[in-house]
mmCIF file of C-alpha atoms in Angstrom:
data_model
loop_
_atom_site.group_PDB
_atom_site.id
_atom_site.type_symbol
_atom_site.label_atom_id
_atom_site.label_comp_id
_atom_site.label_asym_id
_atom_site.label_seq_id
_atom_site.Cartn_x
_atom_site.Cartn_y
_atom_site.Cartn_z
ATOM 1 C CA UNK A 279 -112.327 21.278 -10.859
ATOM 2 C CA UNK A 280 -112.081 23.726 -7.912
ATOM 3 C CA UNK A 281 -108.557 24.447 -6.366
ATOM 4 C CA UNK A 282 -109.430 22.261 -3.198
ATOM 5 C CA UNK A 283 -110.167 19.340 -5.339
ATOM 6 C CA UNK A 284 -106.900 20.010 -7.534
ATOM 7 C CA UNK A 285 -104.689 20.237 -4.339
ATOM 8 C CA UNK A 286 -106.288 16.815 -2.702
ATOM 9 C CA UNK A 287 -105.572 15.160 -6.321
ATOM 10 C CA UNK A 288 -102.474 15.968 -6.420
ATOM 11 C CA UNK A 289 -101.958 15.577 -3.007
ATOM 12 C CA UNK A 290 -103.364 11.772 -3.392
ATOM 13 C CA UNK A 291 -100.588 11.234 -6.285
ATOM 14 C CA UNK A 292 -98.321 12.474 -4.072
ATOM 15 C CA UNK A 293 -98.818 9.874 -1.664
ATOM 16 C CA UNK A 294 -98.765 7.188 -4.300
ATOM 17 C CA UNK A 295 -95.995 8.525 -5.718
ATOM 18 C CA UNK A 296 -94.049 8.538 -2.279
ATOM 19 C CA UNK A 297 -95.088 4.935 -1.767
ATOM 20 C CA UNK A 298 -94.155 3.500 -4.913
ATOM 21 C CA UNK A 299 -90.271 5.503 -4.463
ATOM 22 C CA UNK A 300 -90.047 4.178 -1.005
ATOM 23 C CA UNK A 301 -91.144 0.300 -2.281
ATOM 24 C CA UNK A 302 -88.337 0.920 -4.801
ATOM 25 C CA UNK A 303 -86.155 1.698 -2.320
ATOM 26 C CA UNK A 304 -86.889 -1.341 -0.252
ATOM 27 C CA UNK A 305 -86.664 -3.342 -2.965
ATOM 28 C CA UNK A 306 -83.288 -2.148 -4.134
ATOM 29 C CA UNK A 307 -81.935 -2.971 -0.244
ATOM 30 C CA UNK A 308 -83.330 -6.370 -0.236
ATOM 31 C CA UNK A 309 -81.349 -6.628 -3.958
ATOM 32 C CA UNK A 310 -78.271 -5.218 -1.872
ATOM 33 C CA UNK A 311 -78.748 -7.622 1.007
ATOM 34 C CA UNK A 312 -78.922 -10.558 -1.518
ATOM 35 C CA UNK A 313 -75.777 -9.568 -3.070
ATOM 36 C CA UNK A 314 -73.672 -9.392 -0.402
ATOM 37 C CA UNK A 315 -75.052 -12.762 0.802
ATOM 38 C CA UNK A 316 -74.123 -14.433 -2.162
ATOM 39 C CA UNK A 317 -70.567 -12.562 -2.862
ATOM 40 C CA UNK A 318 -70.100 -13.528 0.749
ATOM 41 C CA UNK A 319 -70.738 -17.525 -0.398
ATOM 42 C CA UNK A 320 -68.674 -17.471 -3.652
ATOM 43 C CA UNK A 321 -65.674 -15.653 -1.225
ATOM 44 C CA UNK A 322 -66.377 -18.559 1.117
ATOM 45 C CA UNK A 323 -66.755 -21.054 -1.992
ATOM 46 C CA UNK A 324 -63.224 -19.902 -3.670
ATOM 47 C CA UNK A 325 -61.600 -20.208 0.130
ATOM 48 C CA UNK A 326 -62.471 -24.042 0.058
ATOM 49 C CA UNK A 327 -61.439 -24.448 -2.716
ATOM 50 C CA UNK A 328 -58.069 -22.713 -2.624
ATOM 51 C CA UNK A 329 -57.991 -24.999 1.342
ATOM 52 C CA UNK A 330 -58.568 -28.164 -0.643
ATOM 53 C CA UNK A 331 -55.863 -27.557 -3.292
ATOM 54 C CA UNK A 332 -53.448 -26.677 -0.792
ATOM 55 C CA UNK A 333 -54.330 -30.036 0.269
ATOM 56 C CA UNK A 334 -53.586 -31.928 -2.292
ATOM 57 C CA UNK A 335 -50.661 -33.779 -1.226
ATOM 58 C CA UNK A 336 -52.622 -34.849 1.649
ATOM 59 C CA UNK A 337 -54.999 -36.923 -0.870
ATOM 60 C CA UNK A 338 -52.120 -38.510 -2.772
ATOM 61 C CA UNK A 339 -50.928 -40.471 0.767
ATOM 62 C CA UNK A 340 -51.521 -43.668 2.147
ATOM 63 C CA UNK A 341 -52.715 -47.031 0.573
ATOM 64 C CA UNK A 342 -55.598 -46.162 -1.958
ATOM 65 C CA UNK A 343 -53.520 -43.461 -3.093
ATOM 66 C CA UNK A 344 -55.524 -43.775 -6.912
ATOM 67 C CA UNK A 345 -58.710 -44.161 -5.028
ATOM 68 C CA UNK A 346 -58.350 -40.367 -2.696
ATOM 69 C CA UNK A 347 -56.906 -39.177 -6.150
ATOM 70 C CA UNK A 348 -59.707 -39.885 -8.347
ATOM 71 C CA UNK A 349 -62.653 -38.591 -5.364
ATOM 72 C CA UNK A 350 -60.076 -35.486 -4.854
ATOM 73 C CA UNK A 351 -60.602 -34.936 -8.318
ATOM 74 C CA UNK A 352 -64.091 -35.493 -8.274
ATOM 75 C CA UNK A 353 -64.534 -33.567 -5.397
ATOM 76 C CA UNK A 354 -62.470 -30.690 -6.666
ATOM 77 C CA UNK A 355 -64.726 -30.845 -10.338
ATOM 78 C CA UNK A 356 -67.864 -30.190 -8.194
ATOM 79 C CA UNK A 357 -66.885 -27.281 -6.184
ATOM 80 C CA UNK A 358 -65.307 -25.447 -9.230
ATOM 81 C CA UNK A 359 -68.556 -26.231 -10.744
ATOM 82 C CA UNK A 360 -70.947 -24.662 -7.564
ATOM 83 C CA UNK A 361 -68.360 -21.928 -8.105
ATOM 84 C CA UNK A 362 -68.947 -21.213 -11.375
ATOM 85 C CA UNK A 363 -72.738 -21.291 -10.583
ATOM 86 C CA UNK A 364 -72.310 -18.959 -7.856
ATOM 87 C CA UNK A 365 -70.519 -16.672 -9.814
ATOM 88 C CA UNK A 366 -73.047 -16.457 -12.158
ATOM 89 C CA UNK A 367 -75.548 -16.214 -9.334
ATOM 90 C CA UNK A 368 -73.233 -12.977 -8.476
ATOM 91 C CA UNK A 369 -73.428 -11.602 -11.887
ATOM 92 C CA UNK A 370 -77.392 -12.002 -12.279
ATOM 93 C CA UNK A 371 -77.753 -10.345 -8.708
ATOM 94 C CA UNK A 372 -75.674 -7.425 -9.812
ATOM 95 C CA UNK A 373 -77.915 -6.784 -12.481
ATOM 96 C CA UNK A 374 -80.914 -6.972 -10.514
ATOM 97 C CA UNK A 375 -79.168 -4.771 -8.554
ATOM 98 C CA UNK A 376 -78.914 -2.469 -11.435
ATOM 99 C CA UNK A 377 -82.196 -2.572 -12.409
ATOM 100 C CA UNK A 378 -83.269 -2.017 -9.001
ATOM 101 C CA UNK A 379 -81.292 0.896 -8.528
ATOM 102 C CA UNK A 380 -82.715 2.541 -11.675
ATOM 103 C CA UNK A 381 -86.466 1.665 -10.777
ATOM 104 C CA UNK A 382 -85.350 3.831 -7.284
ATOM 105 C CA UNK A 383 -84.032 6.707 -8.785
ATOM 106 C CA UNK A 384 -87.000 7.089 -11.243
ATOM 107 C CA UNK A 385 -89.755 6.424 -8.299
ATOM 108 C CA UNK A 386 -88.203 9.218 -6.559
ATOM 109 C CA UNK A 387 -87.816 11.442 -9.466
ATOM 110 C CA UNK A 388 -91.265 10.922 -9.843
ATOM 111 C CA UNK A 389 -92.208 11.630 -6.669
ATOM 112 C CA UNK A 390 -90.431 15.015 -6.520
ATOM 113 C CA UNK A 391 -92.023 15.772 -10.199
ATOM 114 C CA UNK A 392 -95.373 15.667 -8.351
ATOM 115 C CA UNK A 393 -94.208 17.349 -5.276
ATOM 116 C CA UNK A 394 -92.762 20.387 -6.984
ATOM 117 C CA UNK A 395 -96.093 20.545 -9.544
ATOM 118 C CA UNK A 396 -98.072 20.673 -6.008
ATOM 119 C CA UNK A 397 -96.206 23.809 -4.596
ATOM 120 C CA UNK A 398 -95.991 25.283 -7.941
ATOM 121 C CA UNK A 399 -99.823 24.986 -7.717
ATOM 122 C CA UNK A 400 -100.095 26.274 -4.396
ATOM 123 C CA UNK A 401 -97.705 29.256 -5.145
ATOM 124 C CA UNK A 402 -99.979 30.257 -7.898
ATOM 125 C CA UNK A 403 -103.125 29.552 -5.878
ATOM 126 C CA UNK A 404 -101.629 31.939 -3.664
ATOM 127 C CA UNK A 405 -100.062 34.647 -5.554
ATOM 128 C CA UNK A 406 -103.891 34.184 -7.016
ATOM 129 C CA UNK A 407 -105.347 35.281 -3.661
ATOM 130 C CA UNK A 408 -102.263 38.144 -3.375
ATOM 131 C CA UNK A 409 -102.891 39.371 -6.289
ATOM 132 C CA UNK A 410 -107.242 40.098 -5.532
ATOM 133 C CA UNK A 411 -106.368 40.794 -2.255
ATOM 134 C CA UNK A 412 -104.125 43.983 -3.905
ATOM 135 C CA UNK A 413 -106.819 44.442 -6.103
ATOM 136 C CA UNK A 414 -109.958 44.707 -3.790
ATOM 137 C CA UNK A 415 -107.196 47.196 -1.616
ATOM 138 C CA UNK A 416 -106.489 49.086 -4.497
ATOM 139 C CA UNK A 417 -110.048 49.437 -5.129
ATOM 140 C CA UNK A 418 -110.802 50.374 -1.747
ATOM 141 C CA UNK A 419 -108.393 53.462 -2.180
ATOM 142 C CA UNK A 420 -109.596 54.021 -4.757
ATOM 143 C CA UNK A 421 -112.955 54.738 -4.148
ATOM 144 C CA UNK A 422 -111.501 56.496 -0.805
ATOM 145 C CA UNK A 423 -109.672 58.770 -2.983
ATOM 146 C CA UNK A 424 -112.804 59.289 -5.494
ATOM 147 C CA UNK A 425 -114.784 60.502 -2.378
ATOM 148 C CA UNK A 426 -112.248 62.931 -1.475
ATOM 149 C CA UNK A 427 -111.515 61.124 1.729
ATOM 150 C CA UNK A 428 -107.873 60.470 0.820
ATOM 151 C CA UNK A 429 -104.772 61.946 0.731
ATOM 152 C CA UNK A 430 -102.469 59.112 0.010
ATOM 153 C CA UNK A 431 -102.018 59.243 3.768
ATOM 154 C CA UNK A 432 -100.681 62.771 4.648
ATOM 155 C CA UNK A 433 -103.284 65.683 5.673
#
């Protein structure tokens, strides 16, 4: 495989590689976005319900004092239950979180593995070219110098 074709390989796994860290990334702020949505809801959630214990004595008045006693109840059972749903909700989105996170920093470690074995390979490539460049001029004087023509630059 010829340098060109090397470079334009690696150069295409570059781009892959920088696609896949940036879709990591993305993916990692949509997790983000989620999460704060839904810590946002259980903070809201946990608010009502601290409101409608507060409220309490409010229920226990007037005439069907058992009746707004046993729905209060009721009431109070299923928003300590969408709580404790939420919460978990919370917890699973902080793991994804987690996850995500890790799948981003890897993507972009990968990506700057293959960037940094690209300019390695171009260094060489070049210090390649250096390197015969100094040889054909070292040949040149020499042959200069084997014809008598040179003086290491001083006559």
């Amino acid at each position: 495989m010829s340098d060109a074709q090397r470079l334009k390989s690696l150069g295409n796994a570059g781009r892959v590689m920088g696609h896949q860290a940036d879709l990591a990334s993305r993916r990692r702020r949509e997790a983000q976005r989620e999460l704060d949505a839904q810590r946002q809801r259980l903070a809201d959630l946990e608010g009502y319900f601290t409101e409608y214990t507060n409220n309490l004595g409010f229920a226990a008045e007037g005439r069907n004092r058992a009746f707004a006693l046993q729905n209060y109840r009721q009431f109070m059972a299923r928003i300590e239950e969408t709580i404790e749903h939420q919460r978990k909700v919370v917890r699973d989105l902080e793991e994804q979180l987690s996850k995500r996170a890790n799948d981003s920093r890897e993507a972009h470690a990968r990506n700057e593995s293959v960037d940094r074995l690209s300019q390695r390979y171009r260094d060489s490539i070049r210090r390649r070219a250096d390197r015969a460049e100094q040889q054909v001029m070292d040949q040149h004087g020499a042959a200069k110098a084997a014809r008598g023509g040179g003086t290491g630059g001083m006559q």
